[in-house]
Coordinates of N, CA, C and O in Angstrom, one line a residue:
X1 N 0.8 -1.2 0.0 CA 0.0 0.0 0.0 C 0.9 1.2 0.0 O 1.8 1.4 0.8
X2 N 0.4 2.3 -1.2 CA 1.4 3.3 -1.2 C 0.7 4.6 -1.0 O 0.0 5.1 -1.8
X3 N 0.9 5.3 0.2 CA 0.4 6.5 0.4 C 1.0 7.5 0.4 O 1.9 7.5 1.2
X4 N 0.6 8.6 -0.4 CA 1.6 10.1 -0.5 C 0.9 11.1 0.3 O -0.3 11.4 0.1
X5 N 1.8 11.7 1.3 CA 1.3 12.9 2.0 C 2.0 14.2 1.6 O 3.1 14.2 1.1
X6 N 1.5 15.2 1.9 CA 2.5 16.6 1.4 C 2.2 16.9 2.5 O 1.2 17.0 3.1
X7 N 3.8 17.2 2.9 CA 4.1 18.0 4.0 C 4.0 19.7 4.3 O 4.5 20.6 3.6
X8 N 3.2 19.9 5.5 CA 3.0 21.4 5.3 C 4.0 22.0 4.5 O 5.1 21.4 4.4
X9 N 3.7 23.2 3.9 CA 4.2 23.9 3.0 C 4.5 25.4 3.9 O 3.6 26.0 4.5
X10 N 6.2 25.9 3.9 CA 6.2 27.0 4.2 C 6.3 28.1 3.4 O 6.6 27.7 2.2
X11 N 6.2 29.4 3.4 CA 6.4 30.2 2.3 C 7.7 30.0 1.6 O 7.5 29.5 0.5
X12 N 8.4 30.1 1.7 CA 9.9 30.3 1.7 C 10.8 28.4 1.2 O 11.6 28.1 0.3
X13 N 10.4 27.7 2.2 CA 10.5 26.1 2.1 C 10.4 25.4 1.4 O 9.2 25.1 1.3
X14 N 11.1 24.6 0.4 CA 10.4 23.8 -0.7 C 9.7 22.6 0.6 O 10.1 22.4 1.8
X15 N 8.7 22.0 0.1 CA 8.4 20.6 0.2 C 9.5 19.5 0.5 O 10.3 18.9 -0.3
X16 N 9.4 19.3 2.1 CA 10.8 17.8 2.3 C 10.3 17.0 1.6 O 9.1 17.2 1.1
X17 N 10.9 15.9 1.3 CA 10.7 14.6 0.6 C 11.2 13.9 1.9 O 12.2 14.1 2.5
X18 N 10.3 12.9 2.1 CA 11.2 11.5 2.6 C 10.3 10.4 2.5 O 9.1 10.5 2.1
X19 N 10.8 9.4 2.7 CA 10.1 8.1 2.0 C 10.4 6.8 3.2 O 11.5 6.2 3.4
X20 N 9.0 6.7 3.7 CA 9.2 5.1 4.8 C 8.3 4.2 4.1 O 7.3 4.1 3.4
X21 N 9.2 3.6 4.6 CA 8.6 1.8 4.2 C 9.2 1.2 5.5 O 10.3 1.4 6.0
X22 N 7.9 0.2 5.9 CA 8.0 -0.6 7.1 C 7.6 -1.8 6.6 O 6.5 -1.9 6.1
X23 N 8.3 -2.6 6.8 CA 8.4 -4.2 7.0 C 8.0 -5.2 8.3 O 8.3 -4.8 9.4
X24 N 7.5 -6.1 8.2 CA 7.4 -6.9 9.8 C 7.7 -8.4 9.4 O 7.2 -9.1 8.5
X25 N 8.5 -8.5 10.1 CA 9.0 -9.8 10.4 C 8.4 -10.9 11.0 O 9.1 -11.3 11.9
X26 N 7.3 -11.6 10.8 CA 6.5 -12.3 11.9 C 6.3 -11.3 13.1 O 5.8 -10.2 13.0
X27 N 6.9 -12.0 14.6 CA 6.7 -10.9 15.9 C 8.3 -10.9 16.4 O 8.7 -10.7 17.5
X28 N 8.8 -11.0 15.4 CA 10.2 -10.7 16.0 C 10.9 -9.3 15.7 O 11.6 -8.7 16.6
X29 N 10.6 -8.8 14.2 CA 11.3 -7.9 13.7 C 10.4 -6.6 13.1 O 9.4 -7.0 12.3
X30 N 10.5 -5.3 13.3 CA 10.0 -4.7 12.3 C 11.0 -3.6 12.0 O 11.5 -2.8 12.8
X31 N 11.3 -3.8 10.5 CA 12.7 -2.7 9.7 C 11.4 -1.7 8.9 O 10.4 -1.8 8.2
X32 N 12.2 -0.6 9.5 CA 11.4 0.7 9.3 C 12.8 1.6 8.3 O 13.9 1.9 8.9
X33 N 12.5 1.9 7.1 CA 13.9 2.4 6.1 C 13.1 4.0 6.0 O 11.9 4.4 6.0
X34 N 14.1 4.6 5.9 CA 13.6 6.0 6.3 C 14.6 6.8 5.2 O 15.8 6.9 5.6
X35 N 14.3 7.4 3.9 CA 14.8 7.9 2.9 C 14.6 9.5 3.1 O 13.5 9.9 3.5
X36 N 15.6 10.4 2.8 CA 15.1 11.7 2.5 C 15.6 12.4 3.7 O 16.7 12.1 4.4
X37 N 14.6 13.5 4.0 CA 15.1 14.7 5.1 C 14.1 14.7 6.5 O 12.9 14.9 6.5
X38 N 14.6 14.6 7.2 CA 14.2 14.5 8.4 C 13.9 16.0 9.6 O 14.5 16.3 10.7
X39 N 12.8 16.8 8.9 CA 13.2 17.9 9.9 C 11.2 18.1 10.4 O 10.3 17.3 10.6
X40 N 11.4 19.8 10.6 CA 10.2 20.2 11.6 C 9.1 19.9 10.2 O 8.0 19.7 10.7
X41 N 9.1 19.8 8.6 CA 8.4 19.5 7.6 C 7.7 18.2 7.8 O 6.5 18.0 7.8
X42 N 8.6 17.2 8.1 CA 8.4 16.1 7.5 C 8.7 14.7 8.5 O 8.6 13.6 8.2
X43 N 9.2 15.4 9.9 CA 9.2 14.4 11.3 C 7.5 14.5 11.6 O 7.5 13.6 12.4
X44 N 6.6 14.8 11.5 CA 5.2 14.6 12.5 C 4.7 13.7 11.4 O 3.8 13.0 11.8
X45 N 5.0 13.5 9.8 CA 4.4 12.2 9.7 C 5.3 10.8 9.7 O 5.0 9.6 9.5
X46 N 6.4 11.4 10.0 CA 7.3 10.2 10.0 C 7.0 9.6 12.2 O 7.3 8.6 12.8
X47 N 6.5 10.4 12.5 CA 6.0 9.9 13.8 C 4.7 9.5 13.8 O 4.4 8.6 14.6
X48 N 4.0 9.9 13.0 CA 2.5 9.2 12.8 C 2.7 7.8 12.1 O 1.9 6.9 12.2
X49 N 3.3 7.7 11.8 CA 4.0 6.4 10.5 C 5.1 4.9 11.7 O 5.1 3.7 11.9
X50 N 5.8 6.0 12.2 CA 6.6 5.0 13.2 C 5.5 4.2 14.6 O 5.6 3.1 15.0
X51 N 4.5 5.3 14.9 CA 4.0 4.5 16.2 C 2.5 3.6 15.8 O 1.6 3.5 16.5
X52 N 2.6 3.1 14.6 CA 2.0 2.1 14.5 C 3.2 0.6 14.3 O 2.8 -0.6 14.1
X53 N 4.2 0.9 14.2 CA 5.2 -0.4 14.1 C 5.0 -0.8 15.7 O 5.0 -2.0 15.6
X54 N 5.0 -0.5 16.5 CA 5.3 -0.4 18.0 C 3.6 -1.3 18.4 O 3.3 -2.0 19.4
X55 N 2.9 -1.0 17.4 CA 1.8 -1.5 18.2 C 1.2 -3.3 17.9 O 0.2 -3.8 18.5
X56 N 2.2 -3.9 16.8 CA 2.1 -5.3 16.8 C 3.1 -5.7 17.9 O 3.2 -6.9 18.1
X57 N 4.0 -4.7 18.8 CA 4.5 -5.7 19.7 C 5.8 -6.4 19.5 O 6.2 -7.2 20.4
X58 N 6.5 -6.3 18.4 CA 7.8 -6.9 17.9 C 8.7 -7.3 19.2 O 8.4 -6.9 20.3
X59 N 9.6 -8.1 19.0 CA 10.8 -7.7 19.9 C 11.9 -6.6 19.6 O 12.6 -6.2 20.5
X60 N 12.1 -6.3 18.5 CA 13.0 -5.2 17.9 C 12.4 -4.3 17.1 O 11.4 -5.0 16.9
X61 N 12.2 -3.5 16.6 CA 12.2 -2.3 15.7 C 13.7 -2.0 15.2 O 14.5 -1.8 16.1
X62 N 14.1 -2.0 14.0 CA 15.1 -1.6 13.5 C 15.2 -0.3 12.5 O 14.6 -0.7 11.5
X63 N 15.5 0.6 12.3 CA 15.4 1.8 12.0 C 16.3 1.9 10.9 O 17.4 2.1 11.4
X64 N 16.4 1.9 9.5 CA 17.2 1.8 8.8 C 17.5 3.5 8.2 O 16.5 4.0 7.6
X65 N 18.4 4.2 8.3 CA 18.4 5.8 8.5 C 19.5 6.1 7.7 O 20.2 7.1 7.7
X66 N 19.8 4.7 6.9 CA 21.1 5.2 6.0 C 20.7 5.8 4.7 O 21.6 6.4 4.1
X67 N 19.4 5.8 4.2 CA 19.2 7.3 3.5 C 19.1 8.4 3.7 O 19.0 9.2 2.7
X68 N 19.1 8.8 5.1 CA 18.4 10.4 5.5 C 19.8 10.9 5.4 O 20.8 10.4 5.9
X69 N 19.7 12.4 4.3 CA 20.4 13.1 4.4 C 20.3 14.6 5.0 O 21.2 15.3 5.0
X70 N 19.3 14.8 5.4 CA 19.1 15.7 6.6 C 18.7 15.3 7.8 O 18.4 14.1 7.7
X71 N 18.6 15.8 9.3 CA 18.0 15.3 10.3 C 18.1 16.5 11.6 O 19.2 16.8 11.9
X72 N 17.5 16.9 12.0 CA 17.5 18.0 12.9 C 16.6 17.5 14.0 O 16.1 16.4 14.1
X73 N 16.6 18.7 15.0 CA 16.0 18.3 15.9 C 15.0 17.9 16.5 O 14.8 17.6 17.6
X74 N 13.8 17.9 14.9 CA 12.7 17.5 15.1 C 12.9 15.7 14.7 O 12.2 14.8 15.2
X75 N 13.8 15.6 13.9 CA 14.2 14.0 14.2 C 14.7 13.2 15.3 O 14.6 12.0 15.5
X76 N 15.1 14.1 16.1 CA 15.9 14.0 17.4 C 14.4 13.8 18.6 O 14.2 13.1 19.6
X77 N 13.7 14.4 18.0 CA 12.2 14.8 19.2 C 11.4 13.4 19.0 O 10.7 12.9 19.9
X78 N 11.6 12.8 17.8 CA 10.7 11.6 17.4 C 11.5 10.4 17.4 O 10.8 9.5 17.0
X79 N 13.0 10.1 17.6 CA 13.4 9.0 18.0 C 13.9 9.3 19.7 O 15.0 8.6 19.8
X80 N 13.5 10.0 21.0 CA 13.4 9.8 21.6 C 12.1 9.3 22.3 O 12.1 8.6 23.4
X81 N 10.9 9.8 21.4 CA 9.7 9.6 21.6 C 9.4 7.9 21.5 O 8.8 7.1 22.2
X82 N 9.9 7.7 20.6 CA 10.0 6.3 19.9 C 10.6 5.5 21.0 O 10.0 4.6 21.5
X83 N 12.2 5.9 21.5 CA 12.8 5.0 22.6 C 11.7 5.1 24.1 O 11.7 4.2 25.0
X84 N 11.0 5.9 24.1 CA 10.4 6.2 25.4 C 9.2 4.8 25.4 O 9.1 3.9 26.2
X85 N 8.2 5.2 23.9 CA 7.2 4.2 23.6 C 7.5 3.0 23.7 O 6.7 2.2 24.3
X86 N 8.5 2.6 23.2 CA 9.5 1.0 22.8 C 9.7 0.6 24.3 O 9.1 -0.4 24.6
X87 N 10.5 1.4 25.3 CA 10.7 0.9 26.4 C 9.6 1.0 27.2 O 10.0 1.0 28.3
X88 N 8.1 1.2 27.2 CA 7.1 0.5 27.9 C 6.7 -0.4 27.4 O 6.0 -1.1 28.1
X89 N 6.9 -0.8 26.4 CA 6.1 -2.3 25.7 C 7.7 -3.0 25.5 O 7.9 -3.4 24.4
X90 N 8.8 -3.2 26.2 CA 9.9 -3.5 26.0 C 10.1 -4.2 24.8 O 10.2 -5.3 24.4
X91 N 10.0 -3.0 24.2 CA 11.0 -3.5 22.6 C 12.3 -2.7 22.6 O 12.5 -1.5 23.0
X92 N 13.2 -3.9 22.1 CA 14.6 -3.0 21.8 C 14.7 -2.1 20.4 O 14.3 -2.6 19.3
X93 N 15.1 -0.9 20.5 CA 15.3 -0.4 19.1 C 17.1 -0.5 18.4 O 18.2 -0.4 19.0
X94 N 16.9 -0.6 17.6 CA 18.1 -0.6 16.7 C 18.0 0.3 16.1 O 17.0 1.1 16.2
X95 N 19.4 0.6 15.1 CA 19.6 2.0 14.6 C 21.0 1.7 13.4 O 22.1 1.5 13.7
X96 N 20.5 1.7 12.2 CA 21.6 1.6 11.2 C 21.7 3.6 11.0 O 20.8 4.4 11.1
X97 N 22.5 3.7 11.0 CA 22.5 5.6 10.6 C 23.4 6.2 10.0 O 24.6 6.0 10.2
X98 N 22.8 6.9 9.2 CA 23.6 7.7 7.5 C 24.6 8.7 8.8 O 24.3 8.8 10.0
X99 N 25.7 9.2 8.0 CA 26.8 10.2 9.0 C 25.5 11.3 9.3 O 25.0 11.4 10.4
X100 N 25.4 11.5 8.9 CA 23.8 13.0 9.2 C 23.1 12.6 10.4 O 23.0 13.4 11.3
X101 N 22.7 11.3 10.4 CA 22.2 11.0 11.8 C 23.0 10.8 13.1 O 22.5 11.0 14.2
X102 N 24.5 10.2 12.8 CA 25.0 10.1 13.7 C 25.9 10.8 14.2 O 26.5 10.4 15.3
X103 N 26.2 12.3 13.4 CA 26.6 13.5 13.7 C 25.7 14.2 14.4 O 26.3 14.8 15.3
X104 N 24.7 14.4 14.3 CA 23.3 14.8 15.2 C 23.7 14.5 16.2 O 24.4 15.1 17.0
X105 N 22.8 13.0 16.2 CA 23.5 12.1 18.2 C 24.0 12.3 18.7 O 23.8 12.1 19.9
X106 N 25.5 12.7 18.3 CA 26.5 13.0 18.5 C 26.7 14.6 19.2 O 27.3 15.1 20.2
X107 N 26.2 15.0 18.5 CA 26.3 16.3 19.3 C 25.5 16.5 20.1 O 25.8 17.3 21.0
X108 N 24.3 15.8 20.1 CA 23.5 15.9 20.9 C 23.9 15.2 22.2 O 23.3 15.7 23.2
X109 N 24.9 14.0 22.5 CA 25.4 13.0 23.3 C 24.1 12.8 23.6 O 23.4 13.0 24.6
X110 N 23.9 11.9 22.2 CA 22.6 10.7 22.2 C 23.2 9.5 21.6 O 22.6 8.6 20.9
X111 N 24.6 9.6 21.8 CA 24.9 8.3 21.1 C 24.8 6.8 21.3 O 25.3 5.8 20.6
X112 N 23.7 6.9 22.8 CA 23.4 5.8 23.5 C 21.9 5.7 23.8 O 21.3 5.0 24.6
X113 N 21.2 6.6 22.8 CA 20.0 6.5 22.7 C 19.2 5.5 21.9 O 18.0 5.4 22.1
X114 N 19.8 4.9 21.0 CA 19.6 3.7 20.6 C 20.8 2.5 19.8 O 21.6 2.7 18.9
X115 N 20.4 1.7 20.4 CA 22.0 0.6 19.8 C 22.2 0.7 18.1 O 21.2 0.5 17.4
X116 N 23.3 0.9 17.5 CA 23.6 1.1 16.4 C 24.3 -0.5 16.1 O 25.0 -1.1 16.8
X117 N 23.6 -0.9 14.8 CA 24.1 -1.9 14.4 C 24.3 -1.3 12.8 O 24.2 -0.2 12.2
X118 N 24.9 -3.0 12.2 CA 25.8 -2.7 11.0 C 24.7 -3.0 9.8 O 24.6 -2.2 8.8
X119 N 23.9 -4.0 9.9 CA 23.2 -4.5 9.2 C 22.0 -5.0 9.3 O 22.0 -6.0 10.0
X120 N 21.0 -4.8 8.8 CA 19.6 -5.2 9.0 C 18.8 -6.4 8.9 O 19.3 -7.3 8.1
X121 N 17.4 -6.6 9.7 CA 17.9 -8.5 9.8 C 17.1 -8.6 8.3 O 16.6 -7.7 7.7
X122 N 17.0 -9.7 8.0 CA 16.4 -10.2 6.5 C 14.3 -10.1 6.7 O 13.5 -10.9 7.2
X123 N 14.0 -9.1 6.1 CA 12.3 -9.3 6.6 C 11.6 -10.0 5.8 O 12.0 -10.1 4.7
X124 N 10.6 -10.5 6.1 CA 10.0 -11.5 5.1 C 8.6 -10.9 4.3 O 8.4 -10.9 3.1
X125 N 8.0 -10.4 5.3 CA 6.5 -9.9 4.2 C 6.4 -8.5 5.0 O 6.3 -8.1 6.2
X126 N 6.5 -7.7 3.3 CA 6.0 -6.2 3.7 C 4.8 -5.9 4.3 O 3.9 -6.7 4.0
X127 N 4.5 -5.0 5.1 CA 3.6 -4.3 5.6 C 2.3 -3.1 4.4 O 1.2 -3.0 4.1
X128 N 3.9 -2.2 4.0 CA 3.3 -1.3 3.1 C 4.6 -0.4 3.1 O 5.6 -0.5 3.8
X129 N 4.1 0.9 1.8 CA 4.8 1.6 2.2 C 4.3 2.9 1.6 O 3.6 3.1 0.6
X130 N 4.8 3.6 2.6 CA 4.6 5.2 3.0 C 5.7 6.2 2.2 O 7.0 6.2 2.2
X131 N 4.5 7.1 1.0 CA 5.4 8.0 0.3 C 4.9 9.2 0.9 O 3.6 9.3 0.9
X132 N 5.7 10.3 1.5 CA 5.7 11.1 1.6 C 6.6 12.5 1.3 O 7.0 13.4 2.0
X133 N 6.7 12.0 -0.2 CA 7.4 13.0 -1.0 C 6.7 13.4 -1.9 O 7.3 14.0 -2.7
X134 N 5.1 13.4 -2.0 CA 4.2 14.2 -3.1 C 4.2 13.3 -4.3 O 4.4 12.2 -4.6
X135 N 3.9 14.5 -4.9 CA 4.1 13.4 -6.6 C 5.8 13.6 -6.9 O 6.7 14.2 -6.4
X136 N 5.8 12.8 -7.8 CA 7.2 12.7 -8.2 C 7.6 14.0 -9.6 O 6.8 14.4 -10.5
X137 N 8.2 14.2 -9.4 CA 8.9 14.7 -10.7 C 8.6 14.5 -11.8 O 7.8 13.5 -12.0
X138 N 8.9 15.2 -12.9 CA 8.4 14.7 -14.0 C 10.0 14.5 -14.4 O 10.9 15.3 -14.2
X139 N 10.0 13.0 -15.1 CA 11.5 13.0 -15.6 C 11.8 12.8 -17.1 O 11.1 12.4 -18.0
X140 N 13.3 13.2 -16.9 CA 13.8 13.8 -18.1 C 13.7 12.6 -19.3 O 14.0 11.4 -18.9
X141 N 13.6 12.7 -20.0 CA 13.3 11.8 -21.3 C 14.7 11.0 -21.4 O 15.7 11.6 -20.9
X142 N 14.9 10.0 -21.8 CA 16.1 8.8 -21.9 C 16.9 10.2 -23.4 O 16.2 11.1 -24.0
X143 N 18.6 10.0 -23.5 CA 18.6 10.6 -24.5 C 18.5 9.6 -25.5 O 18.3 8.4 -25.1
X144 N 18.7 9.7 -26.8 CA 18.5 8.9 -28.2 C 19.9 8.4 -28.0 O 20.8 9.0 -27.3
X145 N 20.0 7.3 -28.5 CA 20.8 6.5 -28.9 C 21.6 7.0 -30.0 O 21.1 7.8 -30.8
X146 N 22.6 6.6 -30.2 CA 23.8 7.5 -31.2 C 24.1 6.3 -32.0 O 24.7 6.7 -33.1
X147 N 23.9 5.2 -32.0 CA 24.1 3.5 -32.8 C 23.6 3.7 -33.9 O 22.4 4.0 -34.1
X148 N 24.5 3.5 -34.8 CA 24.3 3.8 -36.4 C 25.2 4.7 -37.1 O 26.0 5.5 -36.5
X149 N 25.1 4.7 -38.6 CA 25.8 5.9 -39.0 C 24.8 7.2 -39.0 O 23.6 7.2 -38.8
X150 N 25.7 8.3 -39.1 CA 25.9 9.2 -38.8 C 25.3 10.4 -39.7 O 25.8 9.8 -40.7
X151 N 24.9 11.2 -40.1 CA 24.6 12.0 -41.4 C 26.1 12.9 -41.7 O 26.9 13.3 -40.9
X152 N 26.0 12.9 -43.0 CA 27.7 13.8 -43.3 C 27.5 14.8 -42.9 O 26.4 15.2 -42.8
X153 N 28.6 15.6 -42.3 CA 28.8 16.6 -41.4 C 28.7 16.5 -40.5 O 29.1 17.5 -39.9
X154 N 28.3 15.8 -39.7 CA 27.6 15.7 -38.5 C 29.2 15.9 -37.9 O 30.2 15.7 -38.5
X155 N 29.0 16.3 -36.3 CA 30.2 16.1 -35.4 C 30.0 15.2 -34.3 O 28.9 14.9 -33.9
X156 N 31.7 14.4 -33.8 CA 31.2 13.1 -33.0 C 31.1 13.7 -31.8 O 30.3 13.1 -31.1
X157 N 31.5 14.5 -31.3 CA 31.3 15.2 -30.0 C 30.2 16.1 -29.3 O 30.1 16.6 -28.2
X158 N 29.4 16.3 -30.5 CA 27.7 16.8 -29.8 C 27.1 15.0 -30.0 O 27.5 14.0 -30.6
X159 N 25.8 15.6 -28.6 CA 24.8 14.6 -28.8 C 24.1 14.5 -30.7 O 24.3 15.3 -31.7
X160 N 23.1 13.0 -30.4 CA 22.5 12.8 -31.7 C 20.9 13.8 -31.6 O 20.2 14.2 -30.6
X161 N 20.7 14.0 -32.8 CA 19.8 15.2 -33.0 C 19.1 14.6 -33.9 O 18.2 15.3 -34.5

């Protein structure tokens, strides 16, 4: 299941993009992959999004955060919310994390706010996943292929026309 939200819009702000998808593992595992930018735009649906993994009960939550290339402190506000939630229903959280995230923690000396591992466990059946980057882009057309001969004059160093 794919759902697109647009994140409030500020005057000034383009539209964050980020993109989750959450996976569940039977009741052992749920890998939550977290693409894009993580700030005051686009952390309250990535927190509306995270506290339904929490409520099948797993034993782990794993946080895969090696796409986010932004993260501020509204990222910071929703993975201690998350550690707080987790440790009443004792689930452990894990934490794969892009340098962005773990330069954050870091400054923040949250580097013990959730266990950082290397690699993520293997999940077996998707849940869904959560686009909340709007519509996509319109993209750029493939260029033409240059295979074949050539018309006289032509130059090899521009594209084919």
């Amino acid at each position: 299941m794919v759902t697109t939200l647009e994140t409030p819009r500020h005057p000034v702000a383009p539209v964050k993009r980020l993109v989750l998808d959450v996976v569940h593992d039977g009741a052992d595992h749920v890998l939550v992959t977290v693409n894009g930018e993580v700030c005051a735009y686009s952390a309250p649906g990535l927190a509306t999004r995270l506290w339904p993994a929490l409520d099948a009960r797993p034993r782990t939550v794993v946080l895969d955060f090696r796409g986010i290339t932004f993260f501020d402190a509204a990222g910071v506000r929703v993975l201690v919310e998350l550690r707080r939630r987790a440790g009443d229903r004792d689930i452990r959280v894990e934490m794969l994390a892009s340098p962005a995230v773990r330069r954050v923690l870091s400054l923040c000396r949250l580097d013990d706010l959730v266990v950082l591992v290397d690699r993520p466990p293997v999940p077996q059946r998707a849940i869904g996943v959560i686009d909340l980057r709007g519509p996509a882009p319109p993209s750029e057309p493939a260029p033409r292929s240059c295979a074949g001969p050539r018309p006289a004059g032509s130059r090899r160093d521009r594209p084919c026309s």
